[in-house]
Amino acid sequence: MNVENDIIYCSKLKAERKKRKWTQQCVAEKVGISRSYYNDIENGRVLPSGKVLLKLNKVLPIFLILNDVNSDSLEGVSWKLNSICREG
C-alpha cells in the first residue's frame, strides 16, 4: 500500500468503528488482537497481516464482502491480500 491508501484505510476503519459506537478495545477483542496493536493499525503505524486484515474486515466490513468465501479458502485470500499490499 502507498501512504495515500494507508490514510484512506485508517480513516475508514476509524469512521466505521465510531459509526458503530465501539471503542478500540471492543474492536480489538472481536478481532483477537491487543488494543494497542489495533490503535497502531488505526493510526497507520503498522500494516496488519493478511490474516488480521481479513478478521478486521469481518468485524468492520469496509473493503471485502466475504460471504462468498468459505472458511477453507481464507488462507489463499490472505496470501493474495499480502501480495497486493506488498506490490503497492
GROMACS .gro file of N, CA and C in nm:
model
  264
    1MET      N    1   0.084  -0.118   0.000
    1MET     CA    2   0.000   0.000   0.000
    1MET      C    3   0.088   0.124   0.000
    2ASN      N    4   0.037   0.229  -0.058
    2ASN     CA    5   0.110   0.354  -0.051
    2ASN      C    6   0.053   0.440   0.062
    3VAL      N    7   0.115   0.552   0.088
    3VAL     CA    8   0.076   0.637   0.202
    3VAL      C    9  -0.069   0.683   0.188
    4GLU      N   10  -0.109   0.721   0.068
    4GLU     CA   11  -0.246   0.768   0.046
    4GLU      C   12  -0.347   0.657   0.077
    5ASN      N   13  -0.320   0.536   0.032
    5ASN     CA   14  -0.409   0.423   0.061
    5ASN      C   15  -0.411   0.392   0.209
    6ASP      N   16  -0.296   0.402   0.275
    6ASP     CA   17  -0.289   0.378   0.420
    6ASP      C   18  -0.380   0.474   0.494
    7ILE      N   19  -0.376   0.603   0.456
    7ILE     CA   20  -0.457   0.705   0.522
    7ILE      C   21  -0.605   0.676   0.499
    8ILE      N   22  -0.643   0.640   0.378
    8ILE     CA   23  -0.782   0.609   0.346
    8ILE      C   24  -0.828   0.489   0.429
    9TYR      N   25  -0.745   0.384   0.434
    9TYR     CA   26  -0.779   0.265   0.510
    9TYR      C   27  -0.798   0.298   0.657
   10CYS      N   28  -0.705   0.373   0.714
   10CYS     CA   29  -0.710   0.408   0.856
   10CYS      C   30  -0.834   0.492   0.887
   11SER      N   31  -0.862   0.589   0.803
   11SER     CA   32  -0.977   0.676   0.829
   11SER      C   33  -1.108   0.599   0.813
   12LYS      N   34  -1.114   0.504   0.718
   12LYS     CA   35  -1.234   0.423   0.703
   12LYS      C   36  -1.255   0.332   0.823
   13LEU      N   37  -1.145   0.274   0.873
   13LEU     CA   38  -1.155   0.190   0.993
   13LEU      C   39  -1.210   0.271   1.110
   14LYS      N   40  -1.152   0.386   1.132
   14LYS     CA   41  -1.193   0.471   1.245
   14LYS      C   42  -1.338   0.516   1.229
   15ALA      N   43  -1.375   0.558   1.109
   15ALA     CA   44  -1.511   0.606   1.084
   15ALA      C   45  -1.613   0.494   1.108
   16GLU      N   46  -1.583   0.375   1.058
   16GLU     CA   47  -1.676   0.261   1.076
   16GLU      C   48  -1.686   0.224   1.224
   17ARG      N   49  -1.575   0.226   1.294
   17ARG     CA   50  -1.577   0.194   1.438
   17ARG      C   51  -1.661   0.296   1.513
   18LYS      N   52  -1.641   0.423   1.484
   18LYS     CA   53  -1.716   0.528   1.553
   18LYS      C   54  -1.864   0.525   1.517
   19LYS      N   55  -1.894   0.492   1.391
   19LYS     CA   56  -2.033   0.481   1.347
   19LYS      C   57  -2.108   0.377   1.432
   20ARG      N   58  -2.038   0.271   1.466
   20ARG     CA   59  -2.097   0.165   1.548
   20ARG      C   60  -2.089   0.195   1.699
   21LYS      N   61  -2.023   0.308   1.732
   21LYS     CA   62  -2.004   0.349   1.872
   21LYS      C   63  -1.928   0.245   1.953
   22TRP      N   64  -1.827   0.187   1.888
   22TRP     CA   65  -1.740   0.089   1.952
   22TRP      C   66  -1.610   0.155   1.994
   23THR      N   67  -1.553   0.105   2.101
   23THR     CA   68  -1.421   0.150   2.143
   23THR      C   69  -1.316   0.070   2.067
   24GLN      N   70  -1.192   0.118   2.072
   24GLN     CA   71  -1.083   0.041   2.014
   24GLN      C   72  -1.070  -0.094   2.084
   25GLN      N   73  -1.093  -0.095   2.214
   25GLN     CA   74  -1.085  -0.219   2.292
   25GLN      C   75  -1.189  -0.320   2.241
   26CYS      N   76  -1.309  -0.273   2.215
   26CYS     CA   77  -1.416  -0.359   2.166
   26CYS      C   78  -1.377  -0.424   2.033
   27VAL      N   79  -1.327  -0.344   1.939
   27VAL     CA   80  -1.286  -0.397   1.808
   27VAL      C   81  -1.172  -0.496   1.825
   28ALA      N   82  -1.074  -0.458   1.905
   28ALA     CA   83  -0.957  -0.544   1.927
   28ALA      C   84  -1.000  -0.680   1.982
   29GLU      N   85  -1.092  -0.682   2.078
   29GLU     CA   86  -1.140  -0.809   2.134
   29GLU      C   87  -1.213  -0.892   2.029
   30LYS      N   88  -1.293  -0.829   1.946
   30LYS     CA   89  -1.367  -0.900   1.841
   30LYS      C   90  -1.271  -0.961   1.737
   31VAL      N   91  -1.161  -0.890   1.712
   31VAL     CA   92  -1.063  -0.936   1.612
   31VAL      C   93  -0.965  -1.036   1.673
   32GLY      N   94  -0.943  -1.025   1.805
   32GLY     CA   95  -0.848  -1.114   1.871
   32GLY      C   96  -0.707  -1.058   1.875
   33ILE      N   97  -0.696  -0.926   1.881
   33ILE     CA   98  -0.566  -0.860   1.890
   33ILE      C   99  -0.568  -0.765   2.011
   34SER      N  100  -0.453  -0.713   2.047
   34SER     CA  101  -0.448  -0.619   2.159
   34SER      C  102  -0.501  -0.482   2.116
   35ARG      N  103  -0.548  -0.405   2.214
   35ARG     CA  104  -0.596  -0.270   2.184
   35ARG      C  105  -0.485  -0.183   2.129
   36SER      N  106  -0.366  -0.198   2.184
   36SER     CA  107  -0.254  -0.114   2.137
   36SER      C  108  -0.217  -0.148   1.991
   37TYR      N  109  -0.225  -0.276   1.954
   37TYR     CA  110  -0.198  -0.314   1.815
   37TYR      C  111  -0.306  -0.258   1.723
   38TYR      N  112  -0.432  -0.266   1.767
   38TYR     CA  113  -0.540  -0.208   1.687
   38TYR      C  114  -0.520  -0.057   1.672
   39ASN      N  115  -0.482   0.009   1.780
   39ASN     CA  116  -0.455   0.152   1.776
   39ASN      C  117  -0.346   0.184   1.674
   40ASP      N  118  -0.241   0.103   1.672
   40ASP     CA  119  -0.133   0.122   1.574
   40ASP      C  120  -0.184   0.106   1.431
   41ILE      N  121  -0.273   0.009   1.410
   41ILE     CA  122  -0.330  -0.012   1.276
   41ILE      C  123  -0.416   0.108   1.238
   42GLU      N  124  -0.506   0.147   1.329
   42GLU     CA  125  -0.599   0.256   1.301
   42GLU      C  126  -0.528   0.389   1.277
   43ASN      N  127  -0.412   0.406   1.339
   43ASN     CA  128  -0.337   0.530   1.322
   43ASN      C  129  -0.226   0.521   1.218
   44GLY      N  130  -0.223   0.411   1.145
   44GLY     CA  131  -0.130   0.398   1.033
   44GLY      C  132   0.014   0.371   1.068
   45ARG      N  133   0.039   0.327   1.190
   45ARG     CA  134   0.177   0.299   1.230
   45ARG      C  135   0.222   0.160   1.187
   46VAL      N  136   0.127   0.067   1.169
   46VAL     CA  137   0.161  -0.067   1.123
   46VAL      C  138   0.060  -0.111   1.017
   47LEU      N  139   0.102  -0.198   0.930
   47LEU     CA  140   0.015  -0.259   0.831
   47LEU      C  141  -0.016  -0.400   0.879
   48PRO      N  142  -0.143  -0.432   0.900
   48PRO     CA  143  -0.177  -0.565   0.952
   48PRO      C  144  -0.146  -0.675   0.851
   49SER      N  145  -0.124  -0.795   0.904
   49SER     CA  146  -0.104  -0.911   0.817
   49SER      C  147  -0.235  -0.937   0.743
   50GLY      N  148  -0.228  -1.017   0.640
   50GLY     CA  149  -0.348  -1.053   0.565
   50GLY      C  150  -0.453  -1.118   0.652
   51LYS      N  151  -0.408  -1.202   0.744
   51LYS     CA  152  -0.500  -1.272   0.834
   51LYS      C  153  -0.573  -1.174   0.925
   52VAL      N  154  -0.501  -1.078   0.981
   52VAL     CA  155  -0.562  -0.977   1.068
   52VAL      C  156  -0.652  -0.885   0.985
   53LEU      N  157  -0.609  -0.852   0.864
   53LEU     CA  158  -0.690  -0.769   0.775
   53LEU      C  159  -0.825  -0.835   0.747
   54LEU      N  160  -0.823  -0.964   0.723
   54LEU     CA  161  -0.948  -1.037   0.699
   54LEU      C  162  -1.037  -1.036   0.823
   55LYS      N  163  -0.977  -1.055   0.939
   55LYS     CA  164  -1.054  -1.052   1.063
   55LYS      C  165  -1.112  -0.913   1.088
   56LEU      N  166  -1.032  -0.810   1.064
   56LEU     CA  167  -1.080  -0.673   1.077
   56LEU      C  168  -1.197  -0.647   0.984
   57ASN      N  169  -1.183  -0.693   0.860
   57ASN     CA  170  -1.288  -0.672   0.762
   57ASN      C  171  -1.416  -0.745   0.798
   58LYS      N  172  -1.404  -0.857   0.868
   58LYS     CA  173  -1.522  -0.931   0.912
   58LYS      C  174  -1.595  -0.852   1.021
   59VAL      N  175  -1.520  -0.785   1.107
   59VAL     CA  176  -1.577  -0.707   1.217
   59VAL      C  177  -1.623  -0.569   1.168
   60LEU      N  178  -1.540  -0.504   1.088
   60LEU     CA  179  -1.570  -0.373   1.031
   60LEU      C  180  -1.560  -0.383   0.879
   61PRO      N  181  -1.665  -0.432   0.813
   61PRO     CA  182  -1.657  -0.458   0.668
   61PRO      C  183  -1.649  -0.330   0.585
   62ILE      N  184  -1.527  -0.292   0.551
   62ILE     CA  185  -1.510  -0.169   0.474
   62ILE      C  186  -1.455  -0.194   0.334
   63PHE      N  187  -1.398  -0.311   0.308
   63PHE     CA  188  -1.341  -0.337   0.176
   63PHE      C  189  -1.394  -0.462   0.108
   64LEU      N  190  -1.389  -0.574   0.177
   64LEU     CA  191  -1.422  -0.702   0.117
   64LEU      C  192  -1.553  -0.756   0.170
   65ILE      N  193  -1.632  -0.814   0.082
   65ILE     CA  194  -1.750  -0.887   0.125
   65ILE      C  195  -1.714  -1.033   0.117
   66LEU      N  196  -1.708  -1.100   0.232
   66LEU     CA  197  -1.657  -1.236   0.238
   66LEU      C  198  -1.766  -1.343   0.243
   67ASN      N  199  -1.891  -1.306   0.217
   67ASN     CA  200  -1.999  -1.403   0.224
   67ASN      C  201  -1.979  -1.520   0.126
   68ASP      N  202  -1.914  -1.494   0.014
   68ASP     CA  203  -1.895  -1.597  -0.087
   68ASP      C  204  -1.769  -1.679  -0.066
   69VAL      N  205  -1.691  -1.645   0.032
   69VAL     CA  206  -1.564  -1.714   0.056
   69VAL      C  207  -1.584  -1.812   0.171
   70ASN      N  208  -1.560  -1.941   0.144
   70ASN     CA  209  -1.573  -2.036   0.255
   70ASN      C  210  -1.447  -2.032   0.341
   71SER      N  211  -1.460  -2.075   0.463
   71SER     CA  212  -1.350  -2.061   0.559
   71SER      C  213  -1.226  -2.139   0.517
   72ASP      N  214  -1.240  -2.245   0.438
   72ASP     CA  215  -1.124  -2.323   0.394
   72ASP      C  216  -1.035  -2.244   0.298
   73SER      N  217  -1.093  -2.146   0.230
   73SER     CA  218  -1.014  -2.074   0.131
   73SER      C  219  -0.961  -1.940   0.183
   74LEU      N  220  -0.983  -1.908   0.310
   74LEU     CA  221  -0.936  -1.780   0.365
   74LEU      C  222  -0.785  -1.769   0.361
   75GLU      N  223  -0.714  -1.880   0.375
   75GLU     CA  224  -0.568  -1.875   0.372
   75GLU      C  225  -0.520  -1.825   0.237
   76GLY      N  226  -0.584  -1.869   0.128
   76GLY     CA  227  -0.548  -1.822  -0.005
   76GLY      C  228  -0.578  -1.675  -0.024
   77VAL      N  229  -0.691  -1.629   0.029
   77VAL     CA  230  -0.726  -1.489   0.020
   77VAL      C  231  -0.626  -1.406   0.098
   78SER      N  232  -0.587  -1.455   0.216
   78SER     CA  233  -0.490  -1.385   0.299
   78SER      C  234  -0.358  -1.369   0.223
   79TRP      N  235  -0.313  -1.475   0.157
   79TRP     CA  236  -0.189  -1.469   0.081
   79TRP      C  237  -0.201  -1.366  -0.031
   80LYS      N  238  -0.315  -1.365  -0.102
   80LYS     CA  239  -0.334  -1.270  -0.211
   80LYS      C  240  -0.334  -1.127  -0.159
   81LEU      N  241  -0.399  -1.102  -0.045
   81LEU     CA  242  -0.401  -0.968   0.012
   81LEU      C  243  -0.261  -0.923   0.050
   82ASN      N  244  -0.182  -1.012   0.108
   82ASN     CA  245  -0.044  -0.976   0.142
   82ASN      C  246   0.034  -0.941   0.017
   83SER      N  247   0.014  -1.018  -0.090
   83SER     CA  248   0.085  -0.993  -0.216
   83SER      C  249   0.045  -0.857  -0.272
   84ILE      N  250  -0.084  -0.826  -0.271
   84ILE     CA  251  -0.134  -0.699  -0.324
   84ILE      C  252  -0.075  -0.583  -0.244
   85CYS      N  253  -0.075  -0.596  -0.112
   85CYS     CA  254  -0.024  -0.490  -0.026
   85CYS      C  255   0.125  -0.465  -0.052
   86ARG      N  256   0.200  -0.570  -0.075
   86ARG     CA  257   0.344  -0.555  -0.098
   86ARG      C  258   0.374  -0.493  -0.233
   87GLU      N  259   0.287  -0.520  -0.334
   87GLU     CA  260   0.308  -0.467  -0.468
   87GLU      C  261   0.287  -0.318  -0.473
   88GLY      N  262   0.192  -0.266  -0.391
   88GLY     CA  263   0.152  -0.126  -0.397
   88GLY      C  264   0.253  -0.038  -0.344
   0.00000   0.00000   0.00000
